[in-house]
Short mmCIF file of C-alpha atoms in Angstrom, two decimals:
data_model
loop_
_atom_site.label_atom_id
_atom_site.label_comp_id
_atom_site.label_asym_id
_atom_site.label_seq_id
_atom_site.Cartn_x
_atom_site.Cartn_y
_atom_site.Cartn_z
CA MET S 825 85.95 228.70 239.65
CA LYS S 826 84.97 226.45 237.42
CA HIS S 827 87.95 224.46 235.54
CA ASN S 828 87.03 223.40 231.53
CA HIS S 829 88.03 219.80 231.77
CA SER S 830 89.14 218.33 228.31
CA HIS S 831 90.52 214.83 227.44
CA VAL S 832 90.82 212.95 224.27
CA PHE S 833 89.02 209.22 224.33
CA THR S 834 89.97 206.96 221.53
CA SER S 835 87.85 203.49 220.58
CA GLU S 836 88.53 201.59 217.29
CA SER S 837 86.14 198.94 215.52
CA VAL S 838 87.03 196.57 213.32
CA SER S 839 85.31 195.25 209.80
CA GLU S 840 83.31 191.97 209.46
CA GLY S 841 85.97 190.90 207.05
CA HIS S 842 88.65 190.93 209.97
CA PRO S 843 89.82 187.78 210.98
CA ASP S 844 88.43 187.54 214.66
CA LYS S 845 85.12 188.63 212.96
CA VAL S 846 85.14 185.90 210.58
CA ALA S 847 85.20 183.37 213.71
CA ASP S 848 82.62 185.20 215.49
CA ARG S 849 80.30 185.55 212.81
CA ILE S 850 80.81 181.41 212.01
CA SER S 851 80.30 180.52 215.76
CA ASP S 852 77.32 182.88 216.14
CA ALA S 853 75.69 181.29 213.16
CA ILE S 854 75.99 178.00 214.24
CA LEU S 855 74.22 178.89 217.58
CA ASP S 856 71.37 180.20 215.25
CA ALA S 857 71.21 177.00 213.91
CA CYS S 858 71.06 175.08 216.80
CA LEU S 859 68.47 177.46 218.66
CA LYS S 860 65.94 177.03 215.65
CA LEU S 861 66.42 172.97 216.14
CA ASP S 862 66.14 173.20 219.84
CA LYS S 863 65.42 176.27 221.84
CA ASN S 864 67.00 174.62 225.13
CA ALA S 865 70.17 173.90 223.21
CA HIS S 866 73.23 174.71 225.17
CA VAL S 867 75.81 175.90 222.96
CA ALA S 868 79.49 177.15 223.50
CA CYS S 869 81.09 176.98 220.02
CA GLU S 870 84.76 178.47 219.63
CA THR S 871 85.95 179.07 215.97
CA MET S 872 89.58 179.46 214.93
CA CYS S 873 90.57 180.67 211.05
CA GLY S 874 93.64 180.90 209.42
CA HIS S 875 95.63 180.56 205.91
CA ASN S 876 92.51 179.02 204.22
CA VAL S 877 91.36 176.82 206.92
CA VAL S 878 88.92 177.17 209.55
CA VAL S 879 88.27 175.23 212.53
CA ASN S 880 85.27 174.53 214.78
CA MET S 881 85.92 173.62 218.56
CA GLY S 882 83.75 173.70 221.30
CA GLU S 883 80.60 171.99 223.72
CA ILE S 884 77.25 171.64 221.74
CA THR S 885 73.99 169.52 223.58
CA CYS S 886 71.66 170.09 220.84
CA ARG S 887 68.72 167.58 219.72
CA ASN S 888 68.98 166.45 216.35
CA PHE S 889 72.57 168.60 216.22
CA LYS S 890 73.49 166.11 213.34
CA LYS S 891 71.25 167.43 210.86
CA ILE S 892 73.46 170.92 211.24
CA ASP S 893 76.02 170.89 208.51
CA THR S 894 78.41 173.12 210.49
CA GLU S 895 80.47 173.44 207.44
CA LYS S 896 78.24 174.70 205.29
CA ILE S 897 77.25 176.95 207.68
CA ALA S 898 81.30 178.33 207.64
CA ARG S 899 81.45 178.42 204.37
CA ARG S 900 77.66 180.46 203.71
CA CYS S 901 79.21 182.57 206.31
CA ALA S 902 82.87 183.33 204.56
CA LYS S 903 81.01 183.67 201.32
CA ALA S 904 78.55 186.43 202.79
CA ILE S 905 81.99 188.34 204.15
CA GLY S 906 83.08 188.53 200.97
CA TYR S 907 85.83 186.20 200.73
CA ASP S 908 85.37 184.74 197.41
CA ARG S 909 88.33 184.92 196.06
CA ALA S 910 91.05 181.83 195.71
CA ASP S 911 94.39 183.98 195.40
CA GLU S 912 93.76 185.89 198.51
CA GLY S 913 94.57 183.12 200.90
CA PHE S 914 91.12 182.45 201.91
CA ASP S 915 88.36 181.08 200.13
CA CYS S 916 84.81 179.93 200.91
CA GLU S 917 84.71 177.26 198.46
CA SER S 918 88.15 175.84 198.99
CA PHE S 919 89.41 176.21 202.51
CA GLU S 920 89.87 173.10 204.87
CA TYR S 921 87.43 172.49 207.41
CA LEU S 922 87.40 170.62 210.51
CA THR S 923 85.27 169.94 213.52
CA HIS S 924 86.03 168.73 216.98
CA LEU S 925 82.33 169.46 218.27
CA HIS S 926 81.26 167.88 221.55
CA GLY S 927 78.88 167.36 224.00
CA GLN S 928 78.62 169.48 227.25
CA SER S 929 80.28 169.07 230.70
CA PRO S 930 77.47 167.36 232.82
CA ASP S 931 79.00 169.29 235.67
CA ILE S 932 77.83 172.40 234.43
CA ALA S 933 74.74 171.24 232.84
CA ARG S 934 73.63 170.37 236.46
CA GLY S 935 73.57 173.67 237.35
CA VAL S 936 72.13 175.44 234.54
CA ASN S 937 69.29 172.48 234.01
CA ARG S 938 66.48 172.67 236.90
CA ALA S 939 63.12 170.94 237.53
CA SER S 940 61.59 174.67 237.72
CA LYS S 941 62.76 176.96 235.09
CA ALA S 942 62.34 179.72 236.90
CA LYS S 943 65.32 178.35 239.11
CA GLN S 944 67.59 177.85 236.53
CA GLY S 945 70.93 178.70 237.52
CA ALA S 946 73.98 180.78 235.92
CA GLY S 947 75.99 179.09 233.62
CA ASP S 948 78.71 180.25 235.35
CA GLN S 949 80.12 182.49 237.88
CA GLY S 950 81.25 186.22 236.67
CA MET S 951 80.78 189.41 236.33
CA MET S 952 79.15 191.42 233.64
CA PHE S 953 78.69 195.23 232.69
CA GLY S 954 76.03 197.57 230.94
CA TYR S 955 76.66 201.23 230.51
CA ALA S 956 74.75 204.14 229.05
CA THR S 957 75.35 207.77 227.91
CA ASN S 958 73.58 210.17 226.39
CA GLU S 959 75.74 211.93 224.85
CA THR S 960 74.74 210.07 220.90
CA ALA S 961 71.47 209.20 220.09
CA SER S 962 72.34 205.46 220.50
CA TYR S 963 72.87 205.83 224.05
CA MET S 964 76.40 204.91 223.12
CA PRO S 965 79.89 206.64 223.32
CA ALA S 966 80.33 208.83 220.76
CA ALA S 967 83.90 207.17 219.68
CA ILE S 968 83.06 203.68 219.06
CA VAL S 969 79.55 204.30 217.28
CA TYR S 970 80.88 206.38 214.81
CA SER S 971 84.12 204.10 214.13
CA HIS S 972 81.50 201.24 213.82
CA GLY S 973 79.91 203.35 211.50
CA LEU S 974 82.62 204.23 209.51
CA LEU S 975 83.18 200.28 208.71
CA LYS S 976 79.71 199.60 208.04
CA MET S 977 79.28 202.20 205.38
CA PHE S 978 82.33 200.87 203.47
CA ALA S 979 81.46 197.41 204.09
CA ASP S 980 77.88 198.53 202.36
CA LEU S 981 79.86 199.96 199.55
CA ARG S 982 82.29 197.42 198.81
CA LYS S 983 79.22 195.10 198.37
CA SER S 984 77.28 197.33 195.81
CA GLY S 985 80.29 197.72 193.99
CA LYS S 986 80.38 201.38 194.02
CA CYS S 987 84.47 200.58 195.27
CA PRO S 988 85.26 197.83 193.72
CA PHE S 989 89.19 198.14 194.72
CA LEU S 990 87.90 197.55 198.89
CA ARG S 991 88.37 194.17 200.35
CA PRO S 992 86.75 192.78 203.16
CA ASP S 993 89.14 193.17 206.01
CA SER S 994 89.36 196.78 207.69
CA LYS S 995 89.91 198.89 211.17
CA SER S 996 88.78 202.33 212.26
CA GLN S 997 89.97 204.14 214.83
CA LEU S 998 88.51 207.94 216.20
CA SER S 999 89.61 209.98 219.13
CA VAL S 1000 87.32 212.45 220.46
CA VAL S 1001 87.85 215.30 222.53
CA TYR S 1002 85.35 215.85 225.61
CA GLU S 1003 85.13 219.08 227.84
CA ASN S 1004 83.19 218.89 230.52
CA GLY S 1005 82.44 215.18 229.91
CA ARG S 1006 80.62 216.07 226.94
CA PRO S 1007 82.27 215.02 223.10
CA VAL S 1008 83.29 218.27 221.50
CA SER S 1009 85.38 217.32 218.07
CA ILE S 1010 87.29 214.44 216.43
CA GLU S 1011 90.73 214.94 216.86
CA THR S 1012 92.02 212.35 214.60
CA VAL S 1013 90.59 209.35 212.40
CA VAL S 1014 92.32 206.23 211.68
CA ILE S 1015 91.12 203.88 208.76
CA SER S 1016 93.53 200.77 207.82
CA HIS S 1017 91.31 198.93 204.71
CA GLN S 1018 92.15 196.29 202.59
CA THR S 1019 92.23 196.70 199.18
CA THR S 1020 93.26 195.16 195.91
CA GLU S 1021 96.45 194.87 194.66
CA LYS S 1022 96.04 197.75 191.98
CA GLY S 1023 93.75 199.32 194.59
CA ALA S 1024 96.37 200.25 196.64
CA THR S 1025 97.03 203.69 195.51
CA LYS S 1026 96.93 207.08 196.64
CA LYS S 1027 93.74 208.37 194.92
CA ASN S 1028 92.24 205.48 195.91
CA TYR S 1029 93.06 206.22 199.67
CA GLU S 1030 91.70 210.07 198.74
CA THR S 1031 88.58 208.27 197.85
CA ILE S 1032 88.54 206.74 201.12
CA LYS S 1033 89.42 209.84 202.93
CA LYS S 1034 86.58 211.64 201.50
CA LEU S 1035 83.79 209.15 202.15
CA ALA S 1036 84.87 209.00 205.78
CA ALA S 1037 85.25 212.91 206.29
CA ASP S 1038 81.72 213.04 204.19
CA TYR S 1039 80.06 210.52 206.88
CA LEU S 1040 81.73 212.11 209.84
CA LYS S 1041 80.72 215.81 208.93
CA LYS S 1042 77.16 214.84 210.21
CA THR S 1043 78.07 214.07 213.84
CA GLY S 1044 78.64 217.77 213.92
CA LEU S 1045 82.10 216.72 215.68
CA LEU S 1046 84.73 217.00 212.72
CA THR S 1047 86.60 220.43 212.12
CA PRO S 1048 89.40 221.89 210.12
CA LYS S 1049 91.81 220.37 212.61
CA THR S 1050 90.61 216.93 212.22
CA ARG S 1051 94.14 214.70 211.30
CA PHE S 1052 93.23 211.56 209.07
CA TYR S 1053 95.65 208.67 208.72
CA ILE S 1054 94.63 206.25 206.17
CA ASN S 1055 96.43 203.08 205.46
CA PRO S 1056 99.44 204.72 207.07
CA THR S 1057 101.83 202.07 206.34
CA GLY S 1058 101.08 202.72 202.44
CA LYS S 1059 99.80 199.43 201.68
CA PHE S 1060 97.21 197.12 202.62
CA VAL S 1061 96.52 194.12 200.22
CA VAL S 1062 97.20 190.77 202.66
CA GLY S 1063 94.42 190.61 205.11
CA GLY S 1064 91.79 188.61 206.52
CA PRO S 1065 92.63 185.51 207.82
CA SER S 1066 95.04 184.86 205.17
CA GLY S 1067 97.29 187.81 206.92
CA ASP S 1068 96.50 186.95 210.73
CA SER S 1069 94.83 184.20 212.43
CA GLY S 1070 91.44 184.69 214.07
CA LEU S 1071 89.58 183.77 217.34
CA THR S 1072 86.08 183.86 218.63
CA GLY S 1073 85.63 186.25 221.66
CA ARG S 1074 88.84 187.83 220.91
CA LYS S 1075 87.27 191.41 219.86
CA ILE S 1076 85.40 192.17 223.21
CA ILE S 1077 85.85 196.11 223.46
CA VAL S 1078 84.87 196.10 220.01
CA ASP S 1079 82.14 194.31 220.80
CA THR S 1080 81.14 196.29 223.68
CA TYR S 1081 81.66 199.93 224.38
CA GLY S 1082 84.93 200.87 223.11
CA GLY S 1083 87.15 200.87 226.41
CA MET S 1084 84.41 203.82 227.71
CA ALA S 1085 82.91 201.12 230.44
CA ALA S 1086 84.53 198.17 232.20
CA HIS S 1087 84.47 195.09 231.17
CA GLY S 1088 84.29 191.66 233.14
CA GLY S 1089 86.10 189.62 230.56
CA GLY S 1090 83.70 186.93 228.85
CA ALA S 1091 83.15 187.22 224.93
CA PHE S 1092 79.62 186.52 223.88
CA SER S 1093 79.84 184.96 220.34
CA GLY S 1094 79.31 181.37 220.05
CA LYS S 1095 77.27 181.12 223.75
CA ASP S 1096 73.79 180.47 224.33
CA PRO S 1097 71.71 182.67 226.55
CA SER S 1098 72.04 180.07 229.76
CA LYS S 1099 75.63 182.15 229.44
CA VAL S 1100 75.45 185.09 231.55
CA ASP S 1101 78.57 186.35 230.04
CA ARG S 1102 76.20 187.07 227.29
CA SER S 1103 72.73 187.44 228.17
CA ALA S 1104 73.26 189.20 231.57
CA ALA S 1105 75.54 191.79 229.73
CA TYR S 1106 73.23 192.21 227.12
CA TYR S 1107 70.18 192.66 230.22
CA ALA S 1108 72.40 194.68 232.31
CA ARG S 1109 72.67 197.23 229.04
CA TYR S 1110 68.99 197.69 228.58
CA ALA S 1111 68.96 198.43 232.47
CA ALA S 1112 71.52 200.49 232.28
CA LYS S 1113 70.35 202.65 228.76
CA ASN S 1114 66.63 203.07 230.20
CA ILE S 1115 68.24 204.49 233.17
CA VAL S 1116 69.74 207.20 231.21
CA ALA S 1117 66.82 207.50 228.82
CA ALA S 1118 64.47 208.08 232.17
CA GLY S 1119 66.48 211.14 232.98
CA LEU S 1120 67.65 209.59 236.28
CA ALA S 1121 71.33 209.62 235.20
CA GLU S 1122 73.38 210.94 232.20
CA ARG S 1123 76.06 208.01 232.76
CA CYS S 1124 75.20 204.64 234.22
CA GLN S 1125 76.80 201.55 234.68
CA ILE S 1126 75.59 198.48 235.72
CA GLN S 1127 77.99 195.58 237.07
CA VAL S 1128 75.92 192.67 238.37
CA ALA S 1129 77.78 189.02 239.36
CA TYR S 1130 76.59 185.78 239.73
CA ALA S 1131 77.43 182.40 240.77
CA ILE S 1132 77.35 179.22 238.29
CA GLY S 1133 74.19 177.15 239.25
CA VAL S 1134 72.71 180.22 241.59
CA ASP S 1135 69.82 182.06 240.38
CA LYS S 1136 70.08 185.16 241.75
CA PRO S 1137 72.96 187.85 240.97
CA VAL S 1138 75.18 187.88 244.50
CA SER S 1139 75.62 191.51 243.71
CA PHE S 1140 75.37 194.79 241.42
CA CYS S 1141 77.20 197.68 241.47
CA VAL S 1142 75.72 201.16 239.90
CA LYS S 1143 78.12 203.99 239.00
CA THR S 1144 76.57 207.53 237.59
CA PHE S 1145 79.96 209.55 237.57
CA GLY S 1146 78.40 212.26 239.20
CA THR S 1147 75.73 212.48 236.87
CA ALA S 1148 72.60 211.40 238.61
CA ALA S 1149 69.61 213.22 238.98
CA PRO S 1150 69.19 215.32 242.15
CA GLY S 1151 67.77 213.10 244.79
CA ILE S 1152 69.21 209.82 243.46
CA THR S 1153 71.92 207.96 244.44
CA ASN S 1154 73.83 205.08 242.94
CA ALA S 1155 72.49 202.82 246.23
CA ASP S 1156 68.97 204.09 245.23
CA LEU S 1157 69.36 202.43 241.88
CA GLU S 1158 71.17 199.39 243.48
CA ALA S 1159 68.51 198.81 245.43
CA MET S 1160 66.16 199.13 242.95
CA LEU S 1161 67.59 196.48 240.49
CA LYS S 1162 67.85 194.22 243.51
CA SER S 1163 64.19 194.39 244.39
CA GLY S 1164 63.40 193.17 241.12
CA LYS S 1165 60.54 195.46 240.67
CA VAL S 1166 61.67 197.16 237.02
CA PHE S 1167 64.37 194.18 235.96
CA ASP S 1168 64.88 190.84 236.87
CA PHE S 1169 68.46 189.55 236.66
CA ARG S 1170 67.31 186.14 237.37
CA PRO S 1171 68.95 184.01 234.24
CA TYR S 1172 65.42 182.38 233.66
CA ALA S 1173 63.68 186.24 233.58
CA LEU S 1174 66.48 188.08 231.54
CA ILE S 1175 66.30 185.51 228.78
CA ARG S 1176 62.39 185.67 228.91
CA ASP S 1177 62.12 189.45 228.63
CA LEU S 1178 64.36 189.82 226.05
CA LYS S 1179 63.11 186.63 224.11
CA LEU S 1180 66.20 185.51 223.80
CA LEU S 1181 65.67 181.64 223.16
CA THR S 1182 63.55 182.48 220.30
CA PRO S 1183 65.10 185.49 218.20
CA LYS S 1184 62.72 187.46 215.87
CA GLY S 1185 63.66 190.34 213.34
CA TRP S 1186 67.23 189.19 214.51
CA SER S 1187 69.67 186.91 215.04
CA TYR S 1188 72.93 186.45 216.60
CA GLU S 1189 75.13 186.19 213.60
CA ASP S 1190 73.44 189.85 213.66
CA THR S 1191 75.73 190.84 216.34
CA ALA S 1192 79.01 189.74 215.06
CA ALA S 1193 80.25 192.58 213.60
CA TYR S 1194 79.90 196.44 214.08
CA GLY S 1195 78.84 196.15 218.05
CA HIS S 1196 76.26 194.30 219.64
CA PHE S 1197 74.84 197.64 221.91
CA GLY S 1198 73.57 200.76 220.19
CA ARG S 1199 71.92 198.85 217.31
CA ASP S 1200 67.81 199.18 217.65
CA LEU S 1201 67.55 195.86 215.59
CA PHE S 1202 68.25 194.24 219.18
CA PRO S 1203 65.48 193.67 222.04
CA TRP S 1204 67.95 194.67 224.72
CA GLU S 1205 67.78 198.43 223.25
CA LYS S 1206 64.14 199.03 223.38
CA LEU S 1207 62.86 201.16 225.76
CA ASP S 1208 60.20 200.13 227.22
CA ARG S 1209 60.36 200.58 231.05
CA VAL S 1210 61.37 204.33 231.47
CA GLU S 1211 57.70 204.72 232.55
CA LYS S 1212 58.41 201.96 234.89
CA LEU S 1213 61.32 203.62 236.33
CA LYS S 1214 60.05 207.22 236.80
CA LYS S 1215 57.32 206.11 238.95
CA TYR S 1216 59.12 203.59 240.81
CA PHE S 1217 61.39 207.30 241.81
CA LYS S 1218 58.50 209.15 242.08
#
């Protein structure tokens, strides 16, 4: 007898105006500036922001780094997000700026810098995960995709002037009902969106609810039973770095799969591609997405692990959660990854394959809000290994 298994899964997103995302954006914008000057730059840039203050710390080795005005970058990022009002406690023109950036540790550099580029070692030890599912067109879990989408929509409306009562800081949260592993409906929607003082009204909250409902109707998952909670405390006016401090790398689940897949623990923003925390996580997503698109599994999670200074991964672990195609096992997929015949997980090779040192049509700053995955803008989202995978498993 077949049993109908039902469960609810919840994911959240935060907007570009969330203080942690302000920090991520500044760190990644500084990374972009470094790579434009020196594609071999080594960057580990941290940002902290709070009530009218921004601080940069970390390690950067970059030719002509003195030409980069990190303060100017920080102010530009804050302005682009929308923090341009002095009376709100965090203003692009007036915040205090401090920097304590210095060179990369020579002990780390010796493991990454090799005479042979192909022998480039991993910038750190650790394990990274990539994931894909065929439950949405973007091969991402439904809850995180639509949480991101809601906040991006509200940001666009705010910037266009169509919702002048909105301010930059916001959070969304979706609870999705699954039956037999497939999303069937949205149970709960939570949106906490910063507004102006005058904009904190029930009428405006109803506008937010209607706009959210109209967006979610397109998913086919909204039902008459879906519950909405809009600014459930009744007021959200003090927000952004003025309301809460922000740090680079503090939203790693928002950045990835909304908790649906495992996470190795390493953050992405502010790190150059020699840091496998970032680049190998991108490549693992690339591989997982192509595996699912090739019909080898409905869901795929890849774990890859590295030792600092070593050029090849120390292990792979693949899980398909019982969704692999007939005749395909997790061990088969692991053997394919180890072979290097379809995907080459050496740091040098994955950086080369995704052109991570020379972004074209995208920037690392683009990754800083609304997720690093599921957006066709980025090269790790391309589906150019599908036919090669089909041929390998033929």
